[in-house]
Amino acid sequence: MSNTITATDFNFPGQTSVYRGKVREVYTLENDILVMVATDRLSAFDVVMPKGIPYKGQILNQIATKMMRDTVDIVPNWLLATPDPNVAVGVACEPYKVEMVIRGYLSGHAAREYKSGKRILCGVPLPEGMKENDKFPQPIITPATKAEAGNHDEDISRDAILSRGIIPEEEYSLLEDYTRKLFQRGTEIAAKRGLILVDTKYEFGKTKEGKIVLIDEIHTPDSSRYFYADGYSERQKRGETQKQLSKEFVRQWLISNGFQGLEGQKVPFMSDAYIETVSERYIELYENITGEKFIKADVSKIHHRIEENVLTYLKRA
């Protein structure tokens, strides 16, 4: 097993606080600078798995930062630098309390809601007669917000966001515009790789100066769902499952082993051999999504490597 990074305890110059999410650990420094470390932790059904996945943090960080750079011409973002394969440095923002989920196809959560008989999702009417994984006439925005208790996301409509004063209408309209433009760009990038960007989510924040920017990750296999374009139409006509490029394969393995994050359920044992197969799949995801060969970083002293690279950057910044 390769060395993995599942927890950090850095103390950078000017550090004021640390936030530990399910996958990323965010260090806030003076002068409104954030150092975001992508760990090798794997989260599914809002549960962090007991073992890290070799190179997963590097993969997610490098996809996200590449996609940030590939979209900065249409949407400003928080990113300043990537001093280490697992690290992104950017401007601290006040995050909006809503995730902008956009769907081009009836898949995942939307498909499950549709099968249950619902024809309105987050205030958006859904056409009759659709099959799972059919394409919508045009992409739909189905926002989500964090539940007051726990980490689960909850569907919310545009009207509810505005009526509750969660986001002012002028700002929310801008978020919608950014979301549609990002999804269009992501769709075009995916098409060049022989992929279909099925659905994804974007998160936005506001800088101290009041500028709205894209934050967190973008177009990664953890935040997005991809299909292989080749054979998509044929599989739909035959009613077959689509070939996916996302971490759905992990969720399906967990489900087949009796785990869906429900109360009383235990995470099934993950052997070293299985962990290696997950790592290999993430590398496959990286190479398909970016069109570039994945170059493994030196993980012999991964904590030391990250600390040294960040300190070197901060001295020069």
Coordinates of C-alpha atoms in Angstrom, one line a residue:
M1 CA 0.0 0.0 0.0
S2 CA 1.2 3.5 -0.9
N3 CA 1.5 6.1 1.8
T4 CA -1.7 8.1 2.1
I5 CA -2.6 11.4 3.8
T6 CA -5.8 11.0 5.9
A7 CA -5.2 13.8 8.5
T8 CA -3.0 16.9 8.8
D9 CA -1.8 19.0 11.7
F10 CA 0.1 21.8 10.1
N11 CA 0.9 25.2 11.7
F12 CA 1.6 27.7 9.0
P13 CA 2.9 31.2 9.6
G14 CA 0.0 33.6 10.4
Q15 CA -2.4 30.7 10.8
T16 CA -5.7 31.7 12.5
S17 CA -7.9 28.6 12.2
V18 CA -8.4 25.2 10.7
Y19 CA -11.6 23.6 9.2
R20 CA -11.7 19.9 8.6
G21 CA -14.3 18.8 6.1
K22 CA -15.0 15.2 5.0
V23 CA -12.2 15.3 2.4
R24 CA -10.4 18.7 2.6
E25 CA -8.7 20.5 5.4
V26 CA -8.7 24.3 5.1
Y27 CA -6.1 26.4 6.9
T28 CA -7.0 30.1 7.2
L29 CA -4.1 32.5 7.4
E30 CA -3.8 36.2 8.0
N31 CA -4.5 38.5 5.1
D32 CA -7.5 36.4 4.0
I33 CA -5.5 33.5 2.6
L34 CA -6.7 29.9 2.6
V35 CA -4.5 26.8 2.2
M36 CA -6.7 23.9 1.2
V37 CA -5.2 20.4 1.5
A38 CA -7.0 17.7 -0.4
T39 CA -6.5 14.5 1.7
D40 CA -6.9 10.9 0.5
R41 CA -10.0 10.4 2.6
L42 CA -13.0 8.9 0.7
S43 CA -16.5 9.9 1.6
A44 CA -19.7 8.1 0.5
F45 CA -23.2 8.4 1.8
D46 CA -21.8 11.3 4.0
V47 CA -19.6 8.8 5.8
V48 CA -15.8 8.9 5.7
M49 CA -14.3 5.5 4.9
P50 CA -11.8 4.1 7.4
K51 CA -8.9 3.9 4.9
G52 CA -7.4 6.5 2.6
I53 CA -7.2 6.0 -1.2
P54 CA -3.6 6.4 -2.6
Y55 CA -3.3 9.6 -4.8
K56 CA -7.0 10.5 -4.5
G57 CA -6.2 13.9 -2.9
Q58 CA -3.7 14.7 -5.7
I59 CA -6.2 13.6 -8.3
L60 CA -9.1 15.7 -7.0
N61 CA -6.9 18.8 -6.4
Q62 CA -5.3 18.6 -9.9
I63 CA -8.6 18.2 -11.7
A64 CA -10.3 21.0 -9.7
T65 CA -7.5 23.5 -10.2
K66 CA -7.1 22.6 -13.9
M67 CA -10.8 23.2 -14.4
M68 CA -10.6 26.4 -12.4
R69 CA -8.0 27.7 -14.8
D70 CA -10.0 26.4 -17.8
T71 CA -13.0 28.5 -16.8
V72 CA -11.5 31.6 -15.3
D73 CA -12.3 33.6 -18.5
I74 CA -16.1 33.2 -17.8
V75 CA -16.3 33.1 -14.0
P76 CA -13.8 34.5 -11.5
N77 CA -12.6 32.1 -8.8
W78 CA -10.8 31.9 -5.5
L79 CA -7.6 30.2 -6.7
L80 CA -4.2 31.9 -6.4
A81 CA -1.7 29.0 -6.7
T82 CA -1.1 25.3 -6.4
P83 CA 2.3 24.9 -4.5
D84 CA 1.9 21.2 -4.0
P85 CA 0.0 18.4 -5.9
N86 CA -2.4 18.1 -2.9
V87 CA -2.7 21.9 -2.1
A88 CA -4.6 24.8 -3.5
V89 CA -4.0 28.3 -2.1
G90 CA -6.7 31.0 -2.6
V91 CA -8.6 34.0 -1.3
A92 CA -10.8 33.5 1.8
C93 CA -14.5 34.0 1.0
E94 CA -17.8 33.9 2.8
P95 CA -19.5 30.9 1.2
Y96 CA -23.1 31.0 0.1
K97 CA -25.2 28.6 2.0
V98 CA -26.6 27.0 -1.2
E99 CA -24.9 24.6 -3.6
M100 CA -25.8 25.2 -7.2
V101 CA -26.6 21.8 -8.6
I102 CA -27.2 21.6 -12.4
R103 CA -28.5 18.5 -14.2
G104 CA -28.4 17.8 -17.9
Y105 CA -29.9 14.3 -17.6
L106 CA -32.4 12.5 -15.4
S107 CA -29.9 10.6 -13.2
G108 CA -29.0 9.9 -9.6
H109 CA -31.1 11.8 -7.0
A110 CA -33.3 13.3 -9.7
A111 CA -34.0 9.9 -11.2
R112 CA -34.9 8.4 -7.8
E113 CA -37.3 11.3 -7.1
Y114 CA -38.9 10.9 -10.6
K115 CA -39.4 7.1 -10.0
S116 CA -41.2 7.9 -6.8
G117 CA -43.7 9.9 -8.8
K118 CA -42.5 13.4 -8.3
R119 CA -42.7 15.7 -11.3
I120 CA -41.4 18.9 -9.6
L121 CA -37.8 19.0 -8.3
C122 CA -36.7 22.2 -6.4
G123 CA -39.6 24.0 -8.0
V124 CA -38.6 22.9 -11.5
P125 CA -41.3 21.0 -13.5
L126 CA -40.0 17.7 -15.0
P127 CA -41.4 16.4 -18.3
E128 CA -43.6 13.3 -18.4
G129 CA -42.5 10.1 -20.0
M130 CA -38.8 10.2 -19.2
K131 CA -36.6 7.2 -18.5
E132 CA -33.6 7.2 -16.2
N133 CA -30.6 8.8 -17.8
D134 CA -32.6 10.6 -20.5
K135 CA -31.4 14.0 -21.5
F136 CA -33.5 17.0 -20.3
P137 CA -34.7 19.4 -23.0
Q138 CA -32.3 21.9 -21.4
P139 CA -30.2 21.7 -18.2
I140 CA -32.1 22.4 -14.9
I141 CA -30.8 24.0 -11.8
T142 CA -31.8 22.1 -8.6
P143 CA -30.2 23.9 -5.7
A144 CA -29.3 22.2 -2.4
T145 CA -28.7 23.5 1.1
K146 CA -27.2 21.9 4.2
A147 CA -29.6 20.6 6.7
E148 CA -29.6 22.4 10.0
A149 CA -28.8 19.1 11.7
G150 CA -26.1 17.0 10.1
N151 CA -24.2 17.2 6.8
H152 CA -26.9 16.0 4.5
D153 CA -27.9 18.2 1.6
E154 CA -31.6 19.2 1.2
D155 CA -33.3 20.2 -2.0
I156 CA -34.5 23.8 -2.1
S157 CA -36.3 25.9 -4.7
R158 CA -35.4 29.3 -6.1
D159 CA -38.5 30.8 -4.6
A160 CA -37.6 29.4 -1.1
I161 CA -34.0 30.8 -1.4
L162 CA -35.4 34.2 -2.2
S163 CA -38.3 34.3 0.2
R164 CA -36.2 33.2 3.1
G165 CA -33.6 35.8 2.3
I166 CA -30.8 33.2 2.0
I167 CA -29.4 35.0 -1.1
P168 CA -30.6 38.4 -2.5
E169 CA -32.3 38.0 -5.9
E170 CA -29.8 40.0 -7.9
E171 CA -26.9 37.9 -6.5
Y172 CA -28.8 34.6 -7.0
S173 CA -29.6 35.5 -10.6
L174 CA -25.8 36.0 -11.2
L175 CA -25.1 32.6 -9.6
E176 CA -27.6 31.0 -12.0
D177 CA -26.0 32.6 -14.9
Y178 CA -22.5 31.5 -13.8
T179 CA -23.8 28.0 -13.2
R180 CA -25.2 27.7 -16.7
K181 CA -22.1 29.0 -18.3
L182 CA -19.8 26.7 -16.3
F183 CA -21.9 23.7 -17.1
Q184 CA -21.8 24.6 -20.8
R185 CA -18.0 24.9 -20.7
G186 CA -17.8 21.7 -18.7
T187 CA -20.0 20.0 -21.3
E188 CA -17.7 21.2 -24.1
I189 CA -14.5 20.0 -22.3
A190 CA -16.1 16.6 -21.6
A191 CA -17.2 16.2 -25.2
K192 CA -13.6 16.6 -26.4
R193 CA -12.7 13.6 -24.1
G194 CA -15.5 11.4 -25.4
L195 CA -17.6 12.1 -22.2
I196 CA -20.9 13.5 -21.3
L197 CA -21.1 15.8 -18.2
V198 CA -24.4 14.5 -16.7
D199 CA -24.7 16.7 -13.6
T200 CA -22.5 18.6 -11.2
K201 CA -22.5 21.1 -8.5
Y202 CA -20.8 24.5 -8.0
E203 CA -20.2 26.5 -4.9
F204 CA -19.7 30.2 -4.7
G205 CA -18.5 32.7 -2.2
K206 CA -18.0 36.4 -1.7
T207 CA -14.7 38.0 -1.1
K208 CA -14.1 40.7 1.5
E209 CA -14.4 43.3 -1.3
G210 CA -17.8 41.9 -2.2
K211 CA -16.8 40.1 -5.4
I212 CA -18.7 36.8 -6.2
V213 CA -16.3 34.0 -7.1
L214 CA -16.3 30.2 -7.7
I215 CA -14.8 28.2 -4.8
D216 CA -14.2 24.6 -3.7
E217 CA -13.9 22.0 -6.4
I218 CA -15.2 21.9 -10.0
H219 CA -15.9 19.1 -12.5
T220 CA -14.2 16.4 -10.3
P221 CA -15.5 12.8 -10.1
D222 CA -16.6 13.5 -6.5
S223 CA -18.7 16.5 -7.4
S224 CA -19.8 15.4 -10.9
R225 CA -21.3 12.5 -12.9
Y226 CA -19.9 11.6 -16.3
F227 CA -21.1 9.1 -18.9
Y228 CA -19.1 7.7 -21.8
A229 CA -20.5 9.3 -24.9
D230 CA -19.8 6.3 -27.1
G231 CA -22.8 4.0 -27.1
Y232 CA -24.9 6.3 -24.9
S233 CA -27.9 6.4 -27.3
E234 CA -27.8 2.7 -27.9
R235 CA -27.8 1.9 -24.2
Q236 CA -30.7 4.2 -23.6
K237 CA -32.7 2.6 -26.4
R238 CA -32.1 -0.9 -25.0
G239 CA -32.8 0.3 -21.4
E240 CA -29.3 -0.6 -20.3
T241 CA -27.2 1.0 -17.5
Q242 CA -25.0 3.8 -18.7
K243 CA -21.2 3.5 -18.4
Q244 CA -20.3 6.0 -15.7
L245 CA -17.2 7.9 -14.8
S246 CA -17.7 9.0 -11.2
K247 CA -17.3 7.6 -7.7
E248 CA -20.6 5.8 -8.2
F249 CA -18.7 2.6 -8.4
V250 CA -17.7 2.9 -4.8
R251 CA -21.3 3.6 -3.7
Q252 CA -22.5 0.5 -5.6
W253 CA -19.8 -1.6 -4.0
L254 CA -20.9 -0.4 -0.6
I255 CA -24.6 -1.0 -1.4
S256 CA -23.8 -4.6 -2.5
N257 CA -22.0 -5.1 0.8
G258 CA -25.0 -3.9 2.8
F259 CA -24.0 -0.3 3.5
Q260 CA -25.9 2.9 2.6
G261 CA -24.9 5.1 5.6
L262 CA -28.0 4.2 7.5
E263 CA -28.2 4.0 11.2
G264 CA -26.9 0.8 12.6
Q265 CA -25.0 -0.1 9.4
K266 CA -21.2 -0.8 9.5
V267 CA -18.8 0.1 6.8
P268 CA -17.7 -3.1 5.1
F269 CA -14.1 -4.2 5.4
M270 CA -11.9 -2.8 2.6
S271 CA -8.9 -5.0 1.8
D272 CA -5.7 -3.5 0.6
A273 CA -6.3 -5.1 -2.7
Y274 CA -9.7 -3.4 -3.0
I275 CA -8.2 0.0 -2.0
E276 CA -5.7 -0.4 -4.7
T277 CA -8.4 -1.0 -7.3
V278 CA -10.2 2.2 -6.1
S279 CA -7.0 4.1 -6.5
E280 CA -6.5 2.7 -10.0
R281 CA -10.1 3.8 -10.9
Y282 CA -9.4 7.3 -9.7
I283 CA -6.3 7.5 -11.9
E284 CA -8.5 6.3 -14.8
L285 CA -11.0 9.0 -14.0
Y286 CA -8.2 11.7 -14.0
E287 CA -6.8 10.6 -17.3
N288 CA -10.2 10.4 -19.0
I289 CA -11.4 13.7 -17.6
T290 CA -8.2 15.7 -18.3
G291 CA -6.9 13.9 -21.3
E292 CA -3.5 13.9 -19.6
K293 CA -1.4 11.1 -18.2
F294 CA -1.4 11.0 -14.4
I295 CA 2.0 11.5 -12.8
K296 CA 2.2 10.1 -9.3
A297 CA 3.8 12.5 -6.8
D298 CA 6.4 11.3 -4.3
V299 CA 4.5 10.1 -1.3
S300 CA 7.4 8.7 0.8
K301 CA 7.2 11.7 3.1
I302 CA 3.9 13.2 2.1
H303 CA 3.3 15.4 5.1
H304 CA 6.8 16.8 5.0
R305 CA 6.5 17.4 1.2
I306 CA 3.3 19.4 1.6
E307 CA 4.6 21.5 4.5
E308 CA 7.8 22.3 2.7
N309 CA 6.1 23.3 -0.5
V310 CA 3.5 25.5 1.2
L311 CA 6.2 27.2 3.4
T312 CA 8.3 27.9 0.3
Y313 CA 5.3 29.4 -1.5
L314 CA 4.3 31.6 1.5
K315 CA 7.9 33.0 1.8
R316 CA 7.8 34.0 -1.9
A317 CA 4.2 35.3 -1.9

